[in-house]
Coordinates of C-alpha atoms in Angstrom, one line a residue:
M1420 CA 133.5 -76.4 78.5
A1421 CA 135.7 -73.3 78.9
I1422 CA 137.9 -74.3 75.9
E1423 CA 135.9 -74.9 72.8
L1424 CA 137.1 -76.6 69.6
T1425 CA 135.0 -76.4 66.4
K1426 CA 135.6 -77.1 62.8
D1427 CA 134.4 -75.6 59.6
G1428 CA 135.8 -77.2 56.5
N1429 CA 139.6 -77.4 56.9
V1430 CA 139.8 -74.6 59.5
A1431 CA 139.5 -75.3 63.3
T1432 CA 138.6 -72.6 65.8
I1433 CA 139.9 -72.9 69.3
R1434 CA 138.0 -70.5 71.7
I1435 CA 138.9 -69.5 75.2
A1436 CA 135.4 -69.3 76.6
R1437 CA 135.1 -67.9 80.1
P1438 CA 134.0 -64.4 79.3
D1439 CA 132.5 -63.7 82.7
K1440 CA 136.1 -63.9 84.0
L1441 CA 137.7 -62.2 81.1
N1442 CA 138.8 -65.6 79.8
A1443 CA 141.2 -66.1 82.7
L1444 CA 142.7 -69.6 82.5
S1445 CA 142.0 -72.0 85.3
L1446 CA 144.2 -75.1 85.8
Q1447 CA 141.7 -77.2 84.0
M1448 CA 141.5 -74.7 81.1
Y1449 CA 145.3 -74.8 80.7
E1450 CA 145.1 -78.6 80.4
D1451 CA 142.1 -78.4 78.0
L1452 CA 143.8 -75.8 75.8
G1453 CA 146.8 -78.0 75.4
K1454 CA 144.5 -80.9 74.5
A1455 CA 142.7 -78.7 71.9
F1456 CA 146.0 -77.8 70.2
A1457 CA 147.0 -81.5 70.1
E1458 CA 143.6 -82.5 68.6
A1459 CA 143.9 -79.8 65.9
R1460 CA 147.5 -80.8 65.3
D1461 CA 146.7 -84.5 64.9
D1462 CA 143.6 -84.1 62.7
D1463 CA 144.7 -84.3 59.1
T1464 CA 141.6 -82.6 57.9
V1465 CA 142.6 -79.4 59.8
H1466 CA 144.8 -77.2 57.6
A1467 CA 144.7 -74.0 59.6
V1468 CA 143.6 -72.9 63.1
V1469 CA 142.0 -69.7 64.5
L1470 CA 142.6 -68.9 68.1
T1471 CA 140.3 -66.4 69.8
G1472 CA 138.4 -65.6 73.0
A1473 CA 134.7 -65.4 73.8
G1474 CA 132.9 -62.2 74.4
T1475 CA 133.9 -58.6 73.6
R1476 CA 136.0 -57.6 76.7
A1477 CA 139.0 -59.9 76.5
F1478 CA 141.0 -62.3 74.4
C1479 CA 142.6 -63.7 77.6
V1480 CA 143.9 -62.1 80.8
G1481 CA 146.2 -65.0 81.5
A1482 CA 146.3 -67.3 84.5
D1483 CA 143.5 -67.1 87.0
L1484 CA 145.0 -65.2 89.9
T1485 CA 142.7 -66.9 92.4
E1486 CA 143.8 -70.4 91.4
S1487 CA 146.5 -70.9 88.8
I1488 CA 149.0 -68.4 90.0
P1489 CA 148.7 -69.4 93.7
A1490 CA 149.2 -73.0 92.6
L1491 CA 152.5 -72.1 90.9
A1492 CA 153.6 -69.9 93.8
S1493 CA 153.0 -72.7 96.3
G1494 CA 155.3 -75.0 94.3
R1495 CA 152.6 -77.6 93.8
F1496 CA 153.8 -77.9 90.2
D1497 CA 156.1 -76.4 87.7
I1498 CA 155.1 -74.0 84.9
S1499 CA 156.4 -76.6 82.4
A1500 CA 153.1 -78.4 83.1
W1501 CA 151.5 -75.7 80.9
D1502 CA 153.9 -76.3 78.0
P1503 CA 151.2 -77.9 75.8
A1504 CA 148.9 -74.8 76.2
H1505 CA 151.9 -72.5 75.4
L1506 CA 152.9 -74.7 72.4
K1507 CA 156.3 -75.2 73.8
G1508 CA 158.0 -78.2 72.4
Q1509 CA 154.9 -79.5 70.7
R1510 CA 155.9 -79.6 67.0
F1511 CA 152.8 -77.6 66.1
H1512 CA 153.4 -76.9 62.4
K1513 CA 149.9 -75.9 61.3
P1514 CA 149.4 -72.2 60.8
L1515 CA 147.8 -70.5 63.8
V1516 CA 145.9 -67.2 63.3
C1517 CA 145.1 -65.3 66.5
A1518 CA 142.1 -62.9 66.7
V1519 CA 142.6 -60.5 69.7
R1520 CA 139.7 -58.4 71.0
G1521 CA 139.9 -56.5 74.2
L1522 CA 142.4 -57.4 76.9
C1523 CA 145.4 -59.5 76.0
I1524 CA 147.4 -59.6 79.2
G1525 CA 150.0 -61.9 80.9
G1526 CA 149.5 -65.5 79.9
G1527 CA 147.0 -64.3 77.2
F1528 CA 149.8 -62.3 75.6
E1529 CA 152.1 -65.3 75.9
I1530 CA 149.7 -67.6 74.2
M1531 CA 149.3 -65.0 71.4
L1532 CA 153.0 -65.1 70.9
A1533 CA 152.7 -68.8 70.0
S1534 CA 150.6 -67.9 67.0
D1535 CA 151.9 -67.1 63.5
I1536 CA 149.6 -64.3 62.3
R1537 CA 147.9 -61.9 64.8
I1538 CA 144.8 -59.7 64.1
A1539 CA 143.9 -57.2 66.8
S1540 CA 140.9 -55.1 67.3
S1541 CA 141.2 -51.4 67.7
D1542 CA 140.1 -51.7 71.3
A1543 CA 142.7 -54.3 72.2
V1544 CA 145.0 -53.7 75.2
F1545 CA 148.4 -55.6 75.6
Q1546 CA 150.4 -56.0 78.7
L1547 CA 153.0 -58.3 80.4
P1548 CA 152.4 -57.2 84.1
E1549 CA 154.3 -60.1 85.6
P1550 CA 157.1 -57.9 87.1
V1551 CA 154.5 -56.0 89.1
H1552 CA 153.6 -59.2 90.9
G1553 CA 157.2 -60.4 91.4
F1554 CA 157.5 -63.0 88.7
V1555 CA 158.3 -63.2 85.0
P1556 CA 156.4 -64.1 81.7
A1557 CA 157.9 -67.6 81.5
G1558 CA 155.2 -69.1 79.3
G1559 CA 157.4 -68.9 76.2
T1560 CA 157.8 -65.1 76.2
L1561 CA 161.3 -64.9 77.5
V1562 CA 162.4 -67.0 74.5
R1563 CA 159.9 -65.9 71.8
L1564 CA 159.6 -62.2 72.1
V1565 CA 163.3 -61.3 71.6
R1566 CA 163.4 -63.7 68.6
Q1567 CA 160.3 -62.4 67.0
I1568 CA 160.8 -58.6 67.2
G1569 CA 163.6 -56.1 67.8
Y1570 CA 165.5 -56.4 71.0
A1571 CA 164.7 -52.8 72.3
H1572 CA 161.0 -53.2 71.6
A1573 CA 160.9 -56.6 73.3
M1574 CA 162.7 -55.3 76.4
E1575 CA 160.4 -52.3 76.6
I1576 CA 157.3 -54.6 76.6
M1577 CA 158.8 -56.9 79.2
L1578 CA 160.6 -54.5 81.5
T1579 CA 158.1 -51.6 81.8
A1580 CA 155.0 -53.9 82.5
R1581 CA 152.9 -51.0 81.0
R1582 CA 149.9 -51.3 78.8
F1583 CA 150.4 -51.0 75.0
S1584 CA 148.0 -50.0 72.3
P1585 CA 147.3 -52.1 69.2
D1586 CA 149.0 -49.5 67.0
E1587 CA 152.1 -49.8 69.2
M1588 CA 152.0 -53.5 68.8
V1589 CA 151.9 -53.2 65.0
R1590 CA 154.8 -50.7 65.0
F1591 CA 156.8 -53.1 67.2
G1592 CA 156.0 -56.0 64.9
V1593 CA 154.0 -58.1 67.5
V1594 CA 150.7 -57.7 65.6
N1595 CA 150.0 -57.9 61.9
Q1596 CA 146.8 -55.9 61.5
V1597 CA 144.4 -53.7 63.5
V1598 CA 140.8 -53.8 62.5
A1599 CA 137.4 -52.7 63.9
P1600 CA 136.3 -54.8 66.9
E1601 CA 133.3 -56.3 65.1
V1602 CA 135.4 -57.8 62.3
V1603 CA 138.5 -59.0 64.0
E1604 CA 137.4 -62.6 64.1
T1605 CA 136.0 -62.5 60.6
R1606 CA 139.4 -61.1 59.3
A1607 CA 141.3 -63.9 61.1
H1608 CA 139.0 -66.5 59.5
E1609 CA 139.5 -65.0 56.1
I1610 CA 143.2 -65.3 56.4
A1611 CA 143.0 -68.9 57.8
D1612 CA 140.6 -69.9 55.0
G1613 CA 143.0 -68.6 52.4
I1614 CA 145.9 -70.5 53.9
A1615 CA 143.9 -73.6 54.3
A1616 CA 143.2 -73.6 50.6
L1617 CA 146.9 -74.0 49.9
S1618 CA 149.0 -77.1 50.0
P1619 CA 149.1 -78.3 53.6
T1620 CA 152.4 -80.0 53.0
A1621 CA 154.0 -76.8 51.8
I1622 CA 152.4 -74.6 54.5
Q1623 CA 153.4 -76.9 57.3
T1624 CA 156.9 -77.2 55.9
I1625 CA 157.3 -73.5 55.8
K1626 CA 156.3 -73.2 59.4
E1627 CA 158.6 -76.0 60.4
A1628 CA 161.5 -74.3 58.7
A1629 CA 160.7 -71.0 60.4
L1630 CA 160.7 -72.6 63.8
T1631 CA 163.7 -74.9 63.5
L1632 CA 166.3 -73.3 61.2
Q1633 CA 167.0 -70.0 62.8
D1634 CA 169.6 -71.1 65.3
A1635 CA 171.5 -73.5 63.0
S1636 CA 174.8 -72.5 61.3
W1637 CA 174.4 -71.2 57.8
D1638 CA 175.7 -74.4 56.2
E1639 CA 173.5 -76.6 58.5
A1640 CA 170.5 -74.4 57.9
F1641 CA 170.9 -74.5 54.1
A1642 CA 171.3 -78.3 54.1
R1643 CA 168.2 -78.7 56.2
E1644 CA 166.3 -76.2 53.9
A1645 CA 167.3 -78.3 50.9
A1646 CA 166.0 -81.5 52.6
L1647 CA 162.7 -79.8 53.5
G1648 CA 162.4 -78.5 50.0
Q1649 CA 163.0 -81.9 48.5
R1650 CA 160.4 -83.4 50.7
T1651 CA 157.8 -81.0 49.3
F1652 CA 159.0 -81.4 45.7
T1653 CA 158.4 -85.1 45.9
S1654 CA 155.1 -84.9 47.8
E1655 CA 151.7 -85.9 46.6
D1656 CA 150.6 -82.2 46.9
A1657 CA 153.4 -81.2 44.5
R1658 CA 152.4 -83.9 42.0
R1659 CA 148.8 -82.8 42.0
G1660 CA 149.8 -79.1 41.7
L1661 CA 152.2 -79.7 38.8
A1662 CA 149.7 -81.9 37.0
A1663 CA 147.0 -79.1 37.4
F1664 CA 149.5 -76.5 36.1
A1665 CA 150.4 -78.7 33.1
S1666 CA 146.7 -79.2 32.3
R1667 CA 146.0 -75.4 32.4
A1668 CA 149.0 -74.8 30.2
E1669 CA 147.8 -77.4 27.7
R1670 CA 144.4 -75.8 27.6
G1671 CA 145.9 -72.4 27.1
K1672 CA 147.4 -73.6 23.8
H1673 CA 144.0 -74.3 22.3

């Protein structure tokens, strides 16, 4: 399988595994990536997800130019068929940590933008080359990038179609950390493990709020925030957490 899903405790790892083709995505791989995200989303034992690529040369160079792009260009199907792989409209509220090593280009860049925390290797290369080929990064980037980072930086990435270094991506706010290539996936798993140890109800509610409240009016957003907060305050996770806190406080008295 070119898309691999494995689990270790409460963390799932989704791996784009076609290293001989720089993890370029075939039509089947797009479908399978969407299915892997859905499987991780629907598995209650999964509290966090790591997304990465196989091999050392690339995270993902996007759609396979010999199959996927020609299929789009011929009008055989619409790019919305890839929405599950791009996490567009999927209500995916579990934290997604992306480990990027090597090339992160085109659709690979777009899939990275669907993640929450991004760890890049010092040898990573980032690019949205779509305008060179006469089309646009419509796998979520036209919506996400200008909302996630500053307008001028987003436009530079999209309009110039040039390659960017990991240090530039950190400066622009696209990437969280840059680490040595041999530890990029380890660092991503350390972060995912730490998040997975926290309350899944609280963590998924935080992500839901981040994804859904930004375009609401102030009053509507505050009302929705209060409802989300109340949902967590009355959750089983909160009851367990408060009971544990009370128990520690009682022991501290003696």
